[in-house]
């Protein structure tokens, strides 16, 4: 017999956008695993019109943990973060531009467009 029905709202509204096991470390400009060994590094930029932009510069996963989708999880967290804060993304990291985005085409709408004024460094 199944429980049948809704399980209540739980804390969906308060839940952070990060997938389980991934943490946001704003001070380091990283999304990373709990042990900090795998990470996605970003910088904040200011886009045309003053919009916030995340330049995702580097993704790293230790050799022993590669090929299991860990980099994709880090990207899921970073893109969810950008979307929830209305930020656009510059996919400087080749893993993001060449592998992650082609596999997640719905996220391309978050990409900062070439024809937009070039984003400037931010002090955020
Ligand atoms: N550019 C684009 N795609 C890459 C890549 C790169 N430099 N390195 C690996 N990939 C692809 C692989 O071809 C693989 O494809 P497959 O699924 O068809 O086998 C896919 O990424 C694996 O995806 P996922 O499991 O989510 O990634 P991962 O956890 O193995 O980590 C990297 C991928 C790139 C983060 C990891 O290989 C790494 O740290 N490499 C060294 C640093 C680096 O080159 N970073 C990217 C440039 S900033």
mmCIF file of N, CA and C and ligand atoms in Angstrom:
data_model
loop_
_atom_site.group_PDB
_atom_site.id
_atom_site.type_symbol
_atom_site.label_atom_id
_atom_site.label_comp_id
_atom_site.label_asym_id
_atom_site.label_seq_id
_atom_site.Cartn_x
_atom_site.Cartn_y
_atom_site.Cartn_z
ATOM 1 N N UNK A 1 0.847 -1.182 0.000
ATOM 2 C CA UNK A 1 0.000 0.000 0.000
ATOM 3 C C UNK A 1 0.890 1.242 0.000
ATOM 4 N N UNK A 2 0.534 2.155 -0.856
ATOM 5 C CA UNK A 2 1.372 3.352 -0.859
ATOM 6 C C UNK A 2 0.721 4.441 -0.021
ATOM 7 N N UNK A 3 1.519 5.425 0.287
ATOM 8 C CA UNK A 3 1.074 6.493 1.174
ATOM 9 C C UNK A 3 -0.051 7.307 0.582
ATOM 10 N N UNK A 4 -0.107 7.316 -0.747
ATOM 11 C CA UNK A 4 -1.204 8.003 -1.419
ATOM 12 C C UNK A 4 -1.281 9.475 -1.111
ATOM 13 N N UNK A 5 -0.969 10.259 -2.036
ATOM 14 C CA UNK A 5 -1.197 11.680 -1.816
ATOM 15 C C UNK A 5 0.079 12.463 -1.585
ATOM 16 N N UNK A 6 -0.178 13.693 -1.294
ATOM 17 C CA UNK A 6 0.931 14.630 -1.222
ATOM 18 C C UNK A 6 1.667 14.496 0.106
ATOM 19 N N UNK A 7 2.905 14.817 0.080
ATOM 20 C CA UNK A 7 3.719 14.703 1.272
ATOM 21 C C UNK A 7 3.888 16.069 1.935
ATOM 22 N N UNK A 8 3.066 17.001 1.547
ATOM 23 C CA UNK A 8 3.203 18.329 2.141
ATOM 24 C C UNK A 8 4.240 19.122 1.375
ATOM 25 N N UNK A 9 4.359 20.362 1.763
ATOM 26 C CA UNK A 9 5.261 21.221 1.006
ATOM 27 C C UNK A 9 6.717 21.037 1.419
ATOM 28 N N UNK A 10 6.941 20.401 2.560
ATOM 29 C CA UNK A 10 8.293 20.257 3.107
ATOM 30 C C UNK A 10 8.969 21.626 3.053
ATOM 31 N N UNK A 11 10.258 21.676 2.719
ATOM 32 C CA UNK A 11 10.842 23.016 2.663
ATOM 33 C C UNK A 11 11.361 23.331 1.282
ATOM 34 N N UNK A 12 10.551 23.007 0.304
ATOM 35 C CA UNK A 12 10.952 23.234 -1.074
ATOM 36 C C UNK A 12 11.279 24.701 -1.320
ATOM 37 N N UNK A 13 10.427 25.579 -0.767
ATOM 38 C CA UNK A 13 10.642 27.001 -1.049
ATOM 39 C C UNK A 13 11.943 27.518 -0.454
ATOM 40 N N UNK A 14 12.340 26.926 0.664
ATOM 41 C CA UNK A 14 13.537 27.405 1.342
ATOM 42 C C UNK A 14 14.798 26.656 0.898
ATOM 43 N N UNK A 15 14.604 25.610 0.081
ATOM 44 C CA UNK A 15 15.737 24.770 -0.272
ATOM 45 C C UNK A 15 16.740 25.546 -1.122
ATOM 46 N N UNK A 16 18.035 25.345 -0.890
ATOM 47 C CA UNK A 16 19.036 25.986 -1.729
ATOM 48 C C UNK A 16 19.019 25.341 -3.108
ATOM 49 N N UNK A 17 19.501 26.040 -4.137
ATOM 50 C CA UNK A 17 19.479 25.451 -5.476
ATOM 51 C C UNK A 17 20.548 24.387 -5.677
ATOM 52 N N UNK A 18 21.498 24.277 -4.757
ATOM 53 C CA UNK A 18 22.601 23.343 -4.973
ATOM 54 C C UNK A 18 22.141 21.897 -4.846
ATOM 55 N N UNK A 19 22.557 21.023 -5.786
ATOM 56 C CA UNK A 19 22.263 19.596 -5.627
ATOM 57 C C UNK A 19 22.981 19.074 -4.379
ATOM 58 N N UNK A 20 22.491 17.953 -3.875
ATOM 59 C CA UNK A 20 23.087 17.368 -2.674
ATOM 60 C C UNK A 20 24.577 17.093 -2.893
ATOM 61 N N UNK A 21 25.375 17.432 -1.902
ATOM 62 C CA UNK A 21 26.805 17.165 -1.996
ATOM 63 C C UNK A 21 27.601 18.285 -2.640
ATOM 64 N N UNK A 22 26.911 19.304 -3.143
ATOM 65 C CA UNK A 22 27.593 20.443 -3.753
ATOM 66 C C UNK A 22 27.324 21.680 -2.900
ATOM 67 N N UNK A 23 28.351 22.427 -2.602
ATOM 68 C CA UNK A 23 28.185 23.627 -1.772
ATOM 69 C C UNK A 23 28.660 24.866 -2.537
ATOM 70 N N UNK A 24 28.028 25.963 -2.219
ATOM 71 C CA UNK A 24 28.395 27.262 -2.807
ATOM 72 C C UNK A 24 29.313 27.977 -1.834
ATOM 73 N N UNK A 25 30.514 28.276 -2.263
ATOM 74 C CA UNK A 25 31.455 29.027 -1.427
ATOM 75 C C UNK A 25 31.719 30.366 -2.110
ATOM 76 N N UNK A 26 30.901 31.335 -1.767
ATOM 77 C CA UNK A 26 30.954 32.641 -2.420
ATOM 78 C C UNK A 26 32.320 33.300 -2.233
ATOM 79 N N UNK A 27 32.902 33.152 -1.042
ATOM 80 C CA UNK A 27 34.189 33.806 -0.749
ATOM 81 C C UNK A 27 35.275 33.325 -1.724
ATOM 82 N N UNK A 28 35.224 32.027 -2.065
ATOM 83 C CA UNK A 28 36.216 31.466 -2.994
ATOM 84 C C UNK A 28 35.778 31.623 -4.448
ATOM 85 N N UNK A 29 34.523 32.027 -4.675
ATOM 86 C CA UNK A 29 34.005 32.078 -6.038
ATOM 87 C C UNK A 29 33.900 30.685 -6.633
ATOM 88 N N UNK A 30 33.415 29.770 -5.823
ATOM 89 C CA UNK A 30 33.361 28.375 -6.281
ATOM 90 C C UNK A 30 32.069 27.666 -5.877
ATOM 91 N N UNK A 31 31.676 26.716 -6.700
ATOM 92 C CA UNK A 31 30.778 25.636 -6.295
ATOM 93 C C UNK A 31 31.702 24.427 -6.171
ATOM 94 N N UNK A 32 31.591 23.704 -5.083
ATOM 95 C CA UNK A 32 32.530 22.608 -4.906
ATOM 96 C C UNK A 32 31.908 21.455 -4.135
ATOM 97 N N UNK A 33 32.586 20.320 -4.191
ATOM 98 C CA UNK A 33 32.166 19.178 -3.381
ATOM 99 C C UNK A 33 32.519 19.472 -1.925
ATOM 100 N N UNK A 34 31.942 18.705 -1.008
ATOM 101 C CA UNK A 34 32.154 18.959 0.421
ATOM 102 C C UNK A 34 33.639 18.946 0.775
ATOM 103 N N UNK A 35 34.412 18.072 0.103
ATOM 104 C CA UNK A 35 35.852 18.004 0.399
ATOM 105 C C UNK A 35 36.644 19.063 -0.371
ATOM 106 N N UNK A 36 35.975 19.822 -1.227
ATOM 107 C CA UNK A 36 36.644 20.901 -1.958
ATOM 108 C C UNK A 36 37.533 20.423 -3.097
ATOM 109 N N UNK A 37 37.578 19.115 -3.349
ATOM 110 C CA UNK A 37 38.514 18.605 -4.366
ATOM 111 C C UNK A 37 38.028 18.834 -5.792
ATOM 112 N N UNK A 38 36.723 18.820 -5.977
ATOM 113 C CA UNK A 38 36.153 19.092 -7.305
ATOM 114 C C UNK A 38 35.441 20.438 -7.217
ATOM 115 N N UNK A 39 35.617 21.273 -8.233
ATOM 116 C CA UNK A 39 35.035 22.614 -8.132
ATOM 117 C C UNK A 39 34.754 23.228 -9.501
ATOM 118 N N UNK A 40 33.882 24.222 -9.472
ATOM 119 C CA UNK A 40 33.637 25.098 -10.620
ATOM 120 C C UNK A 40 33.956 26.507 -10.138
ATOM 121 N N UNK A 41 34.908 27.146 -10.795
ATOM 122 C CA UNK A 41 35.362 28.490 -10.401
ATOM 123 C C UNK A 41 34.682 29.544 -11.275
ATOM 124 N N UNK A 42 34.208 30.601 -10.643
ATOM 125 C CA UNK A 42 33.569 31.670 -11.420
ATOM 126 C C UNK A 42 34.039 33.036 -10.934
ATOM 127 N N UNK A 43 33.849 34.048 -11.815
ATOM 128 C CA UNK A 43 34.043 35.450 -11.438
ATOM 129 C C UNK A 43 32.760 36.180 -11.777
ATOM 130 N N UNK A 44 32.477 37.220 -11.025
ATOM 131 C CA UNK A 44 31.335 38.070 -11.366
ATOM 132 C C UNK A 44 31.767 39.144 -12.346
ATOM 133 N N UNK A 45 30.903 39.421 -13.326
ATOM 134 C CA UNK A 45 31.107 40.515 -14.268
ATOM 135 C C UNK A 45 29.845 41.373 -14.263
ATOM 136 N N UNK A 46 29.987 42.578 -14.797
ATOM 137 C CA UNK A 46 28.812 43.426 -14.984
ATOM 138 C C UNK A 46 28.516 43.485 -16.474
ATOM 139 N N UNK A 47 27.320 43.082 -16.865
ATOM 140 C CA UNK A 47 26.950 43.079 -18.272
ATOM 141 C C UNK A 47 26.384 44.426 -18.708
ATOM 142 N N UNK A 48 26.033 44.502 -19.994
ATOM 143 C CA UNK A 48 25.397 45.711 -20.509
ATOM 144 C C UNK A 48 24.112 45.980 -19.739
ATOM 145 N N UNK A 49 23.858 47.247 -19.422
ATOM 146 C CA UNK A 49 22.665 47.595 -18.656
ATOM 147 C C UNK A 49 22.826 47.318 -17.171
ATOM 148 N N UNK A 50 24.029 46.911 -16.767
ATOM 149 C CA UNK A 50 24.293 46.710 -15.334
ATOM 150 C C UNK A 50 23.903 45.340 -14.811
ATOM 151 N N UNK A 51 23.462 44.439 -15.710
ATOM 152 C CA UNK A 51 23.063 43.099 -15.246
ATOM 153 C C UNK A 51 24.255 42.289 -14.753
ATOM 154 N N UNK A 52 24.000 41.453 -13.750
ATOM 155 C CA UNK A 52 25.063 40.603 -13.211
ATOM 156 C C UNK A 52 25.308 39.407 -14.125
ATOM 157 N N UNK A 53 26.576 39.091 -14.298
ATOM 158 C CA UNK A 53 26.981 37.993 -15.176
ATOM 159 C C UNK A 53 27.980 37.121 -14.411
ATOM 160 N N UNK A 54 27.831 35.802 -14.557
ATOM 161 C CA UNK A 54 28.813 34.875 -13.963
ATOM 162 C C UNK A 54 29.716 34.348 -15.066
ATOM 163 N N UNK A 55 30.993 34.651 -14.970
ATOM 164 C CA UNK A 55 31.960 34.093 -15.909
ATOM 165 C C UNK A 55 32.463 32.778 -15.304
ATOM 166 N N UNK A 56 32.025 31.658 -15.889
ATOM 167 C CA UNK A 56 32.407 30.331 -15.364
ATOM 168 C C UNK A 56 33.721 29.940 -16.021
ATOM 169 N N UNK A 57 34.808 30.142 -15.288
ATOM 170 C CA UNK A 57 36.127 30.091 -15.907
ATOM 171 C C UNK A 57 36.780 28.708 -15.908
ATOM 172 N N UNK A 58 36.459 27.881 -14.915
ATOM 173 C CA UNK A 58 37.200 26.623 -14.835
ATOM 174 C C UNK A 58 36.385 25.581 -14.065
ATOM 175 N N UNK A 59 36.415 24.364 -14.558
ATOM 176 C CA UNK A 59 35.819 23.238 -13.832
ATOM 177 C C UNK A 59 36.911 22.202 -13.642
ATOM 178 N N UNK A 60 36.991 21.649 -12.449
ATOM 179 C CA UNK A 60 38.033 20.646 -12.177
ATOM 180 C C UNK A 60 37.462 19.495 -11.356
ATOM 181 N N UNK A 61 37.747 18.297 -11.786
ATOM 182 C CA UNK A 61 37.382 17.076 -11.054
ATOM 183 C C UNK A 61 38.650 16.218 -10.967
ATOM 184 N N UNK A 62 38.999 15.716 -9.779
ATOM 185 C CA UNK A 62 40.189 14.855 -9.677
ATOM 186 C C UNK A 62 40.073 13.651 -10.613
ATOM 187 N N UNK A 63 41.196 13.249 -11.144
ATOM 188 C CA UNK A 63 41.230 12.180 -12.151
ATOM 189 C C UNK A 63 40.452 10.939 -11.704
ATOM 190 N N UNK A 64 40.569 10.579 -10.432
ATOM 191 C CA UNK A 64 39.938 9.343 -9.936
ATOM 192 C C UNK A 64 38.412 9.428 -9.913
ATOM 193 N N UNK A 65 37.868 10.644 -10.043
ATOM 194 C CA UNK A 65 36.408 10.795 -9.958
ATOM 195 C C UNK A 65 35.779 11.230 -11.282
ATOM 196 N N UNK A 66 36.563 11.247 -12.328
ATOM 197 C CA UNK A 66 36.034 11.722 -13.615
ATOM 198 C C UNK A 66 35.122 10.689 -14.280
ATOM 199 N N UNK A 67 34.291 11.198 -15.190
ATOM 200 C CA UNK A 67 33.449 10.322 -15.999
ATOM 201 C C UNK A 67 32.211 9.817 -15.285
ATOM 202 N N UNK A 68 31.898 10.418 -14.116
ATOM 203 C CA UNK A 68 30.711 9.986 -13.357
ATOM 204 C C UNK A 68 29.666 11.095 -13.280
ATOM 205 N N UNK A 69 29.877 12.165 -14.036
ATOM 206 C CA UNK A 69 28.888 13.240 -14.036
ATOM 207 C C UNK A 69 29.079 14.271 -12.932
ATOM 208 N N UNK A 70 30.226 14.236 -12.271
ATOM 209 C CA UNK A 70 30.441 15.187 -11.175
ATOM 210 C C UNK A 70 30.557 16.623 -11.691
ATOM 211 N N UNK A 71 31.255 16.816 -12.792
ATOM 212 C CA UNK A 71 31.356 18.166 -13.367
ATOM 213 C C UNK A 71 29.964 18.673 -13.762
ATOM 214 N N UNK A 72 29.126 17.788 -14.279
ATOM 215 C CA UNK A 72 27.760 18.189 -14.659
ATOM 216 C C UNK A 72 26.972 18.629 -13.426
ATOM 217 N N UNK A 73 27.177 17.943 -12.295
ATOM 218 C CA UNK A 73 26.483 18.329 -11.052
ATOM 219 C C UNK A 73 26.920 19.715 -10.589
ATOM 220 N N UNK A 74 28.218 19.985 -10.698
ATOM 221 C CA UNK A 74 28.729 21.312 -10.329
ATOM 222 C C UNK A 74 28.102 22.380 -11.227
ATOM 223 N N UNK A 75 28.002 22.063 -12.511
ATOM 224 C CA UNK A 75 27.380 23.006 -13.459
ATOM 225 C C UNK A 75 25.896 23.169 -13.161
ATOM 226 N N UNK A 76 25.212 22.075 -12.825
ATOM 227 C CA UNK A 76 23.780 22.175 -12.465
ATOM 228 C C UNK A 76 23.613 23.196 -11.342
ATOM 229 N N UNK A 77 24.496 23.100 -10.332
ATOM 230 C CA UNK A 77 24.398 24.006 -9.188
ATOM 231 C C UNK A 77 24.655 25.449 -9.618
ATOM 232 N N UNK A 78 25.690 25.642 -10.417
ATOM 233 C CA UNK A 78 26.057 27.002 -10.814
ATOM 234 C C UNK A 78 24.988 27.628 -11.723
ATOM 235 N N UNK A 79 24.444 26.837 -12.638
ATOM 236 C CA UNK A 79 23.414 27.386 -13.529
ATOM 237 C C UNK A 79 22.105 27.637 -12.763
ATOM 238 N N UNK A 80 21.769 26.772 -11.820
ATOM 239 C CA UNK A 80 20.561 27.002 -11.012
ATOM 240 C C UNK A 80 20.725 28.282 -10.197
ATOM 241 N N UNK A 81 21.932 28.478 -9.693
ATOM 242 C CA UNK A 81 22.249 29.681 -8.926
ATOM 243 C C UNK A 81 22.078 30.928 -9.809
ATOM 244 N N UNK A 82 22.661 30.879 -11.002
ATOM 245 C CA UNK A 82 22.570 32.022 -11.917
ATOM 246 C C UNK A 82 21.110 32.304 -12.278
ATOM 247 N N UNK A 83 20.383 31.250 -12.599
ATOM 248 C CA UNK A 83 18.983 31.439 -12.993
ATOM 249 C C UNK A 83 18.164 32.035 -11.846
ATOM 250 N N UNK A 84 18.361 31.512 -10.639
ATOM 251 C CA UNK A 84 17.538 31.967 -9.521
ATOM 252 C C UNK A 84 17.837 33.418 -9.140
ATOM 253 N N UNK A 85 18.994 33.923 -9.555
ATOM 254 C CA UNK A 85 19.349 35.307 -9.248
ATOM 255 C C UNK A 85 19.284 36.218 -10.466
ATOM 256 N N UNK A 86 18.744 35.707 -11.551
ATOM 257 C CA UNK A 86 18.574 36.524 -12.752
ATOM 258 C C UNK A 86 19.897 36.894 -13.409
ATOM 259 N N UNK A 87 20.926 36.060 -13.208
ATOM 260 C CA UNK A 87 22.231 36.364 -13.803
ATOM 261 C C UNK A 87 22.404 35.599 -15.107
ATOM 262 N N UNK A 88 23.214 36.191 -16.000
ATOM 263 C CA UNK A 88 23.577 35.449 -17.196
ATOM 264 C C UNK A 88 24.990 34.888 -17.045
ATOM 265 N N UNK A 89 25.340 34.024 -17.990
ATOM 266 C CA UNK A 89 26.539 33.205 -17.834
ATOM 267 C C UNK A 89 27.460 33.350 -19.042
ATOM 268 N N UNK A 90 28.753 33.498 -18.768
ATOM 269 C CA UNK A 90 29.760 33.397 -19.828
ATOM 270 C C UNK A 90 30.449 32.041 -19.645
ATOM 271 N N UNK A 91 30.291 31.138 -20.622
ATOM 272 C CA UNK A 91 30.861 29.788 -20.466
ATOM 273 C C UNK A 91 32.314 29.729 -20.942
ATOM 274 N N UNK A 92 33.208 30.361 -20.182
ATOM 275 C CA UNK A 92 34.628 30.379 -20.566
ATOM 276 C C UNK A 92 35.245 28.976 -20.524
ATOM 277 N N UNK A 93 34.849 28.181 -19.560
ATOM 278 C CA UNK A 93 35.375 26.812 -19.417
ATOM 279 C C UNK A 93 34.922 25.956 -20.606
ATOM 280 N N UNK A 94 35.867 25.255 -21.224
ATOM 281 C CA UNK A 94 35.543 24.472 -22.428
ATOM 282 C C UNK A 94 34.626 23.291 -22.120
ATOM 283 N N UNK A 95 34.706 22.764 -20.904
ATOM 284 C CA UNK A 95 33.778 21.672 -20.557
ATOM 285 C C UNK A 95 32.345 22.201 -20.612
ATOM 286 N N UNK A 96 32.147 23.427 -20.110
ATOM 287 C CA UNK A 96 30.791 23.991 -20.092
ATOM 288 C C UNK A 96 30.325 24.324 -21.507
ATOM 289 N N UNK A 97 31.187 24.981 -22.295
ATOM 290 C CA UNK A 97 30.771 25.393 -23.637
ATOM 291 C C UNK A 97 30.641 24.215 -24.602
ATOM 292 N N UNK A 98 31.543 23.233 -24.470
ATOM 293 C CA UNK A 98 31.599 22.173 -25.494
ATOM 294 C C UNK A 98 30.866 20.895 -25.104
ATOM 295 N N UNK A 99 30.656 20.679 -23.808
ATOM 296 C CA UNK A 99 30.017 19.430 -23.378
ATOM 297 C C UNK A 99 28.722 19.701 -22.605
ATOM 298 N N UNK A 100 28.811 20.494 -21.549
ATOM 299 C CA UNK A 100 27.637 20.651 -20.680
ATOM 300 C C UNK A 100 26.486 21.361 -21.397
ATOM 301 N N UNK A 101 26.766 22.498 -22.042
ATOM 302 C CA UNK A 101 25.661 23.232 -22.683
ATOM 303 C C UNK A 101 25.030 22.463 -23.851
ATOM 304 N N UNK A 102 25.818 21.833 -24.725
ATOM 305 C CA UNK A 102 25.183 21.029 -25.781
ATOM 306 C C UNK A 102 24.292 19.903 -25.217
ATOM 307 N N UNK A 103 24.638 19.413 -24.014
ATOM 308 C CA UNK A 103 23.818 18.357 -23.403
ATOM 309 C C UNK A 103 22.633 18.902 -22.619
ATOM 310 N N UNK A 104 22.622 20.223 -22.415
ATOM 311 C CA UNK A 104 21.528 20.872 -21.669
ATOM 312 C C UNK A 104 21.084 22.114 -22.434
ATOM 313 N N UNK A 105 20.541 21.919 -23.638
ATOM 314 C CA UNK A 105 20.267 23.057 -24.521
ATOM 315 C C UNK A 105 19.307 24.086 -23.925
ATOM 316 N N UNK A 106 18.440 23.668 -23.004
ATOM 317 C CA UNK A 106 17.495 24.622 -22.409
ATOM 318 C C UNK A 106 18.232 25.711 -21.622
ATOM 319 N N UNK A 107 19.464 25.423 -21.213
ATOM 320 C CA UNK A 107 20.210 26.399 -20.411
ATOM 321 C C UNK A 107 20.904 27.453 -21.271
ATOM 322 N N UNK A 108 20.890 27.257 -22.595
ATOM 323 C CA UNK A 108 21.583 28.217 -23.469
ATOM 324 C C UNK A 108 20.957 29.602 -23.384
ATOM 325 N N UNK A 109 19.685 29.659 -22.956
ATOM 326 C CA UNK A 109 19.037 30.979 -22.839
ATOM 327 C C UNK A 109 19.704 31.835 -21.758
ATOM 328 N N UNK A 110 20.455 31.210 -20.869
ATOM 329 C CA UNK A 110 21.150 31.979 -19.817
ATOM 330 C C UNK A 110 22.486 32.540 -20.300
ATOM 331 N N UNK A 111 22.936 32.101 -21.472
ATOM 332 C CA UNK A 111 24.275 32.503 -21.931
ATOM 333 C C UNK A 111 24.268 33.964 -22.376
ATOM 334 N N UNK A 112 25.271 34.673 -21.924
ATOM 335 C CA UNK A 112 25.464 36.077 -22.297
ATOM 336 C C UNK A 112 25.787 36.135 -23.781
ATOM 337 N N UNK A 113 25.012 36.913 -24.536
ATOM 338 C CA UNK A 113 25.127 36.892 -25.998
ATOM 339 C C UNK A 113 26.259 37.781 -26.508
ATOM 340 N N UNK A 114 26.894 37.306 -27.581
ATOM 341 C CA UNK A 114 28.021 38.031 -28.180
ATOM 342 C C UNK A 114 27.689 39.471 -28.526
ATOM 343 N N UNK A 115 26.469 39.676 -29.000
ATOM 344 C CA UNK A 115 26.149 41.031 -29.452
ATOM 345 C C UNK A 115 25.876 41.986 -28.294
ATOM 346 N N UNK A 116 25.775 41.423 -27.074
ATOM 347 C CA UNK A 116 25.592 42.297 -25.919
ATOM 348 C C UNK A 116 26.897 43.052 -25.664
ATOM 349 N N UNK A 117 26.795 44.229 -25.033
ATOM 350 C CA UNK A 117 28.036 44.932 -24.682
ATOM 351 C C UNK A 117 28.911 44.022 -23.824
ATOM 352 N N UNK A 118 30.202 44.121 -24.035
ATOM 353 C CA UNK A 118 31.112 43.211 -23.341
ATOM 354 C C UNK A 118 31.027 43.397 -21.823
ATOM 355 N N UNK A 119 30.859 42.318 -21.066
ATOM 356 C CA UNK A 119 30.775 42.469 -19.616
ATOM 357 C C UNK A 119 32.094 42.957 -19.021
ATOM 358 N N UNK A 120 31.978 43.726 -17.960
ATOM 359 C CA UNK A 120 33.161 44.287 -17.303
ATOM 360 C C UNK A 120 33.373 43.589 -15.960
ATOM 361 N N UNK A 121 34.609 43.641 -15.458
ATOM 362 C CA UNK A 121 34.841 43.056 -14.130
ATOM 363 C C UNK A 121 33.969 43.719 -13.081
ATOM 364 N N UNK A 122 33.590 42.937 -12.092
ATOM 365 C CA UNK A 122 32.747 43.440 -11.009
ATOM 366 C C UNK A 122 33.488 43.273 -9.706
ATOM 367 N N UNK A 123 33.141 44.090 -8.735
ATOM 368 C CA UNK A 123 33.762 43.940 -7.417
ATOM 369 C C UNK A 123 32.951 43.020 -6.528
ATOM 370 N N UNK A 124 31.854 42.412 -7.073
ATOM 371 C CA UNK A 124 30.999 41.526 -6.265
ATOM 372 C C UNK A 124 31.796 40.348 -5.739
HETATM 373 N N1 LIG B 1 36.275 20.094 -22.594
HETATM 374 C C1 LIG B 1 35.068 19.635 -22.975
HETATM 375 N N2 LIG B 1 34.566 18.427 -22.622
HETATM 376 C C2 LIG B 1 35.331 17.650 -21.811
HETATM 377 C C3 LIG B 1 36.596 18.091 -21.359
HETATM 378 C C4 LIG B 1 37.061 19.353 -21.769
HETATM 379 N N3 LIG B 1 38.267 19.838 -21.396
HETATM 380 N N4 LIG B 1 37.119 17.117 -20.570
HETATM 381 C C5 LIG B 1 36.226 16.104 -20.547
HETATM 382 N N5 LIG B 1 35.150 16.431 -21.293
HETATM 383 C C6 LIG B 1 33.967 15.601 -21.518
HETATM 384 C C7 LIG B 1 34.367 14.176 -21.743
HETATM 385 O O1 LIG B 1 34.551 13.983 -23.134
HETATM 386 C C8 LIG B 1 33.213 13.368 -21.208
HETATM 387 O O2 LIG B 1 32.370 12.989 -22.265
HETATM 388 P P1 LIG B 1 31.614 11.547 -22.226
HETATM 389 O O3 LIG B 1 30.563 11.686 -21.153
HETATM 390 O O4 LIG B 1 31.031 11.440 -23.595
HETATM 391 O O5 LIG B 1 32.658 10.544 -21.904
HETATM 392 C C9 LIG B 1 32.432 14.331 -20.310
HETATM 393 O O6 LIG B 1 33.179 15.574 -20.341
HETATM 394 C C10 LIG B 1 32.336 13.823 -18.872
HETATM 395 O O7 LIG B 1 31.366 14.592 -18.192
HETATM 396 P P2 LIG B 1 31.339 14.610 -16.615
HETATM 397 O O8 LIG B 1 31.401 13.218 -16.078
HETATM 398 O O9 LIG B 1 30.214 15.485 -16.194
HETATM 399 O O10 LIG B 1 32.719 15.353 -16.293
HETATM 400 P P3 LIG B 1 33.848 14.936 -15.241
HETATM 401 O O11 LIG B 1 33.263 14.859 -13.872
HETATM 402 O O12 LIG B 1 34.576 13.744 -15.750
HETATM 403 O O13 LIG B 1 34.825 16.220 -15.295
HETATM 404 C C11 LIG B 1 36.357 17.783 -16.312
HETATM 405 C C12 LIG B 1 35.168 16.831 -16.537
HETATM 406 C C13 LIG B 1 36.661 18.510 -17.622
HETATM 407 C C14 LIG B 1 36.005 18.814 -15.229
HETATM 408 C C15 LIG B 1 37.579 16.927 -15.829
HETATM 409 O O14 LIG B 1 37.946 16.041 -16.876
HETATM 410 C C16 LIG B 1 38.807 17.772 -15.476
HETATM 411 O O15 LIG B 1 38.919 18.270 -14.346
HETATM 412 N N6 LIG B 1 39.743 17.961 -16.441
HETATM 413 C C17 LIG B 1 40.932 18.781 -16.184
HETATM 414 C C18 LIG B 1 40.597 20.272 -16.132
HETATM 415 C C19 LIG B 1 39.900 20.740 -17.393
HETATM 416 O O16 LIG B 1 40.332 20.465 -18.519
HETATM 417 N N7 LIG B 1 38.777 21.483 -17.217
HETATM 418 C C20 LIG B 1 37.960 21.973 -18.336
HETATM 419 C C21 LIG B 1 38.452 23.274 -18.883
HETATM 420 S S1 LIG B 1 38.185 24.616 -17.727
#
